[in-house]
Amino acid sequence: DVKVTQSSRYLVKRTGEKVFLECVQDMDHENMFWYRQDPGLGLRLIYFSYDVKMKEKGDIPEGYSVSREKKERFSLILESASTNQTSMYLCASWGVNQPQHFGDGTRLSIL
Amino acid sequence: AQTVTQSQPEMSVQEAETVTLSCTYDTSENNYYLFWYKQPPSRQMILVIRQEAYKQQNATENRFSVNFQKAAKSFSLKISDSQLGDTAMYFCAFSLYQGGKLIFGQGTELSVKP
């Protein structure tokens, strides 16, 4: 069974901090994604990656960056956290002939 | 650009009854993929059902089935014999490619009442 693991289930940070959200998948999937989930808006794509060291902007990349140094790990970085980045963050990965598999999400609060 | 719309923010159904969740989408492409995901309070997103646009036949997974109307750009989910464990947020999603980015609707919160 595919396992997508997000490093934290809950996280509280302060404005201006640099925040790292980590995601690891164990199935050698090429494609990995970071989504943000807000009530009434569904999930929106922040960034995605089709291969190591490759990244593409999604629909709402402002204020975020990503890193994919190894195939199994895809990190989301909030360069200088702001209160409007308080949200649920979901990581997903995809492999051939499979649907996207999601992690359990990180609920991030920026104070 | 593609969009997905779920017009029912909340729905409720009695246990053992049938409920239908609505989803419409907009695209100019001819081939694409549609999905229904379930997110229970545990937050784990679970794929419920998947439909490929080039397939005429509506997808079915046990108690879950879809009504895919390509011309109308409609993709509704029917849950038969509703169970308490079906209580969750349901998201409709669209993708142009297998493995491509998903575009989600706003979600429908379904409550199954005993």
JSON list of N, CA and C in Angstrom, two decimals, chain B residues 42-76:
[
{"chain": "B", "resi": 42, "resn": "SER", "atom": "N", "xyz": [-10.97, 12.05, 9.96]},
{"chain": "B", "resi": 42, "resn": "SER", "atom": "CA", "xyz": [-9.56, 11.67, 10.15]},
{"chain": "B", "resi": 42, "resn": "SER", "atom": "C", "xyz": [-8.63, 12.41, 9.19]},
{"chain": "B", "resi": 43, "resn": "ARG", "atom": "N", "xyz": [-9.21, 13.08, 8.19]},
{"chain": "B", "resi": 43, "resn": "ARG", "atom": "CA", "xyz": [-8.51, 13.94, 7.21]},
{"chain": "B", "resi": 43, "resn": "ARG", "atom": "C", "xyz": [-7.87, 13.18, 6.06]},
{"chain": "B", "resi": 44, "resn": "GLN", "atom": "N", "xyz": [-7.84, 11.86, 6.11]},
{"chain": "B", "resi": 44, "resn": "GLN", "atom": "CA", "xyz": [-7.22, 11.10, 5.02]},
{"chain": "B", "resi": 44, "resn": "GLN", "atom": "C", "xyz": [-8.10, 11.18, 3.78]},
{"chain": "B", "resi": 45, "resn": "MET", "atom": "N", "xyz": [-7.54, 11.68, 2.68]},
{"chain": "B", "resi": 45, "resn": "MET", "atom": "CA", "xyz": [-8.29, 11.75, 1.42]},
{"chain": "B", "resi": 45, "resn": "MET", "atom": "C", "xyz": [-8.30, 10.36, 0.79]},
{"chain": "B", "resi": 46, "resn": "ILE", "atom": "N", "xyz": [-9.49, 9.87, 0.49]},
{"chain": "B", "resi": 46, "resn": "ILE", "atom": "CA", "xyz": [-9.64, 8.53, -0.05]},
{"chain": "B", "resi": 46, "resn": "ILE", "atom": "C", "xyz": [-10.35, 8.61, -1.39]},
{"chain": "B", "resi": 47, "resn": "LEU", "atom": "N", "xyz": [-9.78, 7.97, -2.39]},
{"chain": "B", "resi": 47, "resn": "LEU", "atom": "CA", "xyz": [-10.44, 7.94, -3.70]},
{"chain": "B", "resi": 47, "resn": "LEU", "atom": "C", "xyz": [-11.67, 7.04, -3.62]},
{"chain": "B", "resi": 48, "resn": "VAL", "atom": "N", "xyz": [-12.81, 7.58, -4.03]},
{"chain": "B", "resi": 48, "resn": "VAL", "atom": "CA", "xyz": [-14.05, 6.82, -4.03]},
{"chain": "B", "resi": 48, "resn": "VAL", "atom": "C", "xyz": [-14.29, 6.18, -5.38]},
{"chain": "B", "resi": 49, "resn": "ILE", "atom": "N", "xyz": [-14.13, 6.99, -6.44]},
{"chain": "B", "resi": 49, "resn": "ILE", "atom": "CA", "xyz": [-14.46, 6.49, -7.77]},
{"chain": "B", "resi": 49, "resn": "ILE", "atom": "C", "xyz": [-13.78, 7.35, -8.82]},
{"chain": "B", "resi": 50, "resn": "ARG", "atom": "N", "xyz": [-13.48, 6.76, -9.97]},
{"chain": "B", "resi": 50, "resn": "ARG", "atom": "CA", "xyz": [-12.78, 7.47, -11.04]},
{"chain": "B", "resi": 50, "resn": "ARG", "atom": "C", "xyz": [-13.48, 7.19, -12.36]},
{"chain": "B", "resi": 51, "resn": "GLN", "atom": "N", "xyz": [-13.54, 8.21, -13.22]},
{"chain": "B", "resi": 51, "resn": "GLN", "atom": "CA", "xyz": [-14.18, 8.07, -14.53]},
{"chain": "B", "resi": 51, "resn": "GLN", "atom": "C", "xyz": [-13.26, 8.66, -15.59]},
{"chain": "B", "resi": 52, "resn": "GLU", "atom": "N", "xyz": [-13.04, 7.92, -16.66]},
{"chain": "B", "resi": 52, "resn": "GLU", "atom": "CA", "xyz": [-12.29, 8.46, -17.79]},
{"chain": "B", "resi": 52, "resn": "GLU", "atom": "C", "xyz": [-13.28, 8.96, -18.82]},
{"chain": "B", "resi": 53, "resn": "ALA", "atom": "N", "xyz": [-13.06, 10.16, -19.32]},
{"chain": "B", "resi": 53, "resn": "ALA", "atom": "CA", "xyz": [-14.08, 10.82, -20.16]},
{"chain": "B", "resi": 53, "resn": "ALA", "atom": "C", "xyz": [-14.38, 10.07, -21.44]},
{"chain": "B", "resi": 54, "resn": "TYR", "atom": "N", "xyz": [-13.41, 9.32, -21.96]},
{"chain": "B", "resi": 54, "resn": "TYR", "atom": "CA", "xyz": [-13.65, 8.64, -23.23]},
{"chain": "B", "resi": 54, "resn": "TYR", "atom": "C", "xyz": [-14.49, 7.37, -23.05]},
{"chain": "B", "resi": 55, "resn": "LYS", "atom": "N", "xyz": [-14.69, 6.97, -21.80]},
{"chain": "B", "resi": 55, "resn": "LYS", "atom": "CA", "xyz": [-15.51, 5.78, -21.54]},
{"chain": "B", "resi": 55, "resn": "LYS", "atom": "C", "xyz": [-16.97, 6.20, -21.37]},
{"chain": "B", "resi": 56, "resn": "GLN", "atom": "N", "xyz": [-17.84, 5.59, -22.14]},
{"chain": "B", "resi": 56, "resn": "GLN", "atom": "CA", "xyz": [-19.27, 5.91, -22.09]},
{"chain": "B", "resi": 56, "resn": "GLN", "atom": "C", "xyz": [-19.92, 5.38, -20.81]},
{"chain": "B", "resi": 57, "resn": "GLN", "atom": "N", "xyz": [-19.45, 4.23, -20.37]},
{"chain": "B", "resi": 57, "resn": "GLN", "atom": "CA", "xyz": [-20.10, 3.57, -19.25]},
{"chain": "B", "resi": 57, "resn": "GLN", "atom": "C", "xyz": [-19.79, 4.29, -17.95]},
{"chain": "B", "resi": 58, "resn": "ASN", "atom": "N", "xyz": [-20.83, 4.46, -17.14]},
{"chain": "B", "resi": 58, "resn": "ASN", "atom": "CA", "xyz": [-20.66, 5.10, -15.84]},
{"chain": "B", "resi": 58, "resn": "ASN", "atom": "C", "xyz": [-19.91, 4.16, -14.88]},
{"chain": "B", "resi": 59, "resn": "ALA", "atom": "N", "xyz": [-18.96, 4.72, -14.14]},
{"chain": "B", "resi": 59, "resn": "ALA", "atom": "CA", "xyz": [-18.18, 3.92, -13.20]},
{"chain": "B", "resi": 59, "resn": "ALA", "atom": "C", "xyz": [-19.02, 3.56, -11.98]},
{"chain": "B", "resi": 60, "resn": "THR", "atom": "N", "xyz": [-18.73, 2.38, -11.42]},
{"chain": "B", "resi": 60, "resn": "THR", "atom": "CA", "xyz": [-19.42, 1.89, -10.23]},
{"chain": "B", "resi": 60, "resn": "THR", "atom": "C", "xyz": [-18.42, 1.22, -9.31]},
{"chain": "B", "resi": 61, "resn": "GLU", "atom": "N", "xyz": [-18.54, 1.51, -8.02]},
{"chain": "B", "resi": 61, "resn": "GLU", "atom": "CA", "xyz": [-17.72, 0.85, -7.00]},
{"chain": "B", "resi": 61, "resn": "GLU", "atom": "C", "xyz": [-18.63, 0.51, -5.83]},
{"chain": "B", "resi": 62, "resn": "ASN", "atom": "N", "xyz": [-19.12, -0.71, -5.81]},
{"chain": "B", "resi": 62, "resn": "ASN", "atom": "CA", "xyz": [-20.00, -1.18, -4.73]},
{"chain": "B", "resi": 62, "resn": "ASN", "atom": "C", "xyz": [-21.22, -0.26, -4.59]},
{"chain": "B", "resi": 63, "resn": "ARG", "atom": "N", "xyz": [-21.37, 0.43, -3.47]},
{"chain": "B", "resi": 63, "resn": "ARG", "atom": "CA", "xyz": [-22.54, 1.28, -3.25]},
{"chain": "B", "resi": 63, "resn": "ARG", "atom": "C", "xyz": [-22.43, 2.65, -3.92]},
{"chain": "B", "resi": 64, "resn": "PHE", "atom": "N", "xyz": [-21.30, 2.92, -4.53]},
{"chain": "B", "resi": 64, "resn": "PHE", "atom": "CA", "xyz": [-21.04, 4.23, -5.13]},
{"chain": "B", "resi": 64, "resn": "PHE", "atom": "C", "xyz": [-21.11, 4.12, -6.65]},
{"chain": "B", "resi": 65, "resn": "SER", "atom": "N", "xyz": [-21.83, 5.03, -7.26]},
{"chain": "B", "resi": 65, "resn": "SER", "atom": "CA", "xyz": [-21.90, 5.06, -8.72]},
{"chain": "B", "resi": 65, "resn": "SER", "atom": "C", "xyz": [-21.97, 6.51, -9.17]},
{"chain": "B", "resi": 66, "resn": "VAL", "atom": "N", "xyz": [-21.60, 6.73, -10.43]},
{"chain": "B", "resi": 66, "resn": "VAL", "atom": "CA", "xyz": [-21.65, 8.09, -10.96]},
{"chain": "B", "resi": 66, "resn": "VAL", "atom": "C", "xyz": [-22.63, 8.16, -12.12]},
{"chain": "B", "resi": 67, "resn": "ASN", "atom": "N", "xyz": [-23.11, 9.37, -12.33]},
{"chain": "B", "resi": 67, "resn": "ASN", "atom": "CA", "xyz": [-23.89, 9.67, -13.54]},
{"chain": "B", "resi": 67, "resn": "ASN", "atom": "C", "xyz": [-23.06, 10.70, -14.31]},
{"chain": "B", "resi": 68, "resn": "PHE", "atom": "N", "xyz": [-22.36, 10.22, -15.32]},
{"chain": "B", "resi": 68, "resn": "PHE", "atom": "CA", "xyz": [-21.46, 11.06, -16.11]},
{"chain": "B", "resi": 68, "resn": "PHE", "atom": "C", "xyz": [-22.19, 11.50, -17.37]},
{"chain": "B", "resi": 69, "resn": "GLN", "atom": "N", "xyz": [-22.43, 12.79, -17.47]},
{"chain": "B", "resi": 69, "resn": "GLN", "atom": "CA", "xyz": [-23.09, 13.38, -18.63]},
{"chain": "B", "resi": 69, "resn": "GLN", "atom": "C", "xyz": [-22.09, 14.31, -19.31]},
{"chain": "B", "resi": 70, "resn": "LYS", "atom": "N", "xyz": [-21.38, 13.77, -20.32]},
{"chain": "B", "resi": 70, "resn": "LYS", "atom": "CA", "xyz": [-20.27, 14.53, -20.90]},
{"chain": "B", "resi": 70, "resn": "LYS", "atom": "C", "xyz": [-20.73, 15.81, -21.58]},
{"chain": "B", "resi": 71, "resn": "ALA", "atom": "N", "xyz": [-21.81, 15.73, -22.31]},
{"chain": "B", "resi": 71, "resn": "ALA", "atom": "CA", "xyz": [-22.29, 16.92, -23.04]},
{"chain": "B", "resi": 71, "resn": "ALA", "atom": "C", "xyz": [-22.71, 18.02, -22.06]},
{"chain": "B", "resi": 72, "resn": "ALA", "atom": "N", "xyz": [-23.30, 17.62, -20.97]},
{"chain": "B", "resi": 72, "resn": "ALA", "atom": "CA", "xyz": [-23.75, 18.58, -19.96]},
{"chain": "B", "resi": 72, "resn": "ALA", "atom": "C", "xyz": [-22.63, 18.95, -18.99]},
{"chain": "B", "resi": 73, "resn": "LYS", "atom": "N", "xyz": [-21.48, 18.28, -19.08]},
{"chain": "B", "resi": 73, "resn": "LYS", "atom": "CA", "xyz": [-20.35, 18.48, -18.18]},
{"chain": "B", "resi": 73, "resn": "LYS", "atom": "C", "xyz": [-20.80, 18.33, -16.72]},
{"chain": "B", "resi": 74, "resn": "SER", "atom": "N", "xyz": [-21.42, 17.20, -16.48]},
{"chain": "B", "resi": 74, "resn": "SER", "atom": "CA", "xyz": [-21.95, 16.91, -15.15]},
{"chain": "B", "resi": 74, "resn": "SER", "atom": "C", "xyz": [-21.42, 15.55, -14.70]},
{"chain": "B", "resi": 75, "resn": "PHE", "atom": "N", "xyz": [-21.12, 15.46, -13.40]},
{"chain": "B", "resi": 75, "resn": "PHE", "atom": "CA", "xyz": [-20.51, 14.24, -12.86]},
{"chain": "B", "resi": 75, "resn": "PHE", "atom": "C", "xyz": [-21.02, 14.06, -11.43]},
{"chain": "B", "resi": 76, "resn": "SER", "atom": "N", "xyz": [-22.19, 13.49, -11.27]},
{"chain": "B", "resi": 76, "resn": "SER", "atom": "CA", "xyz": [-22.79, 13.36, -9.95]},
{"chain": "B", "resi": 76, "resn": "SER", "atom": "C", "xyz": [-22.46, 12.00, -9.34]}
]
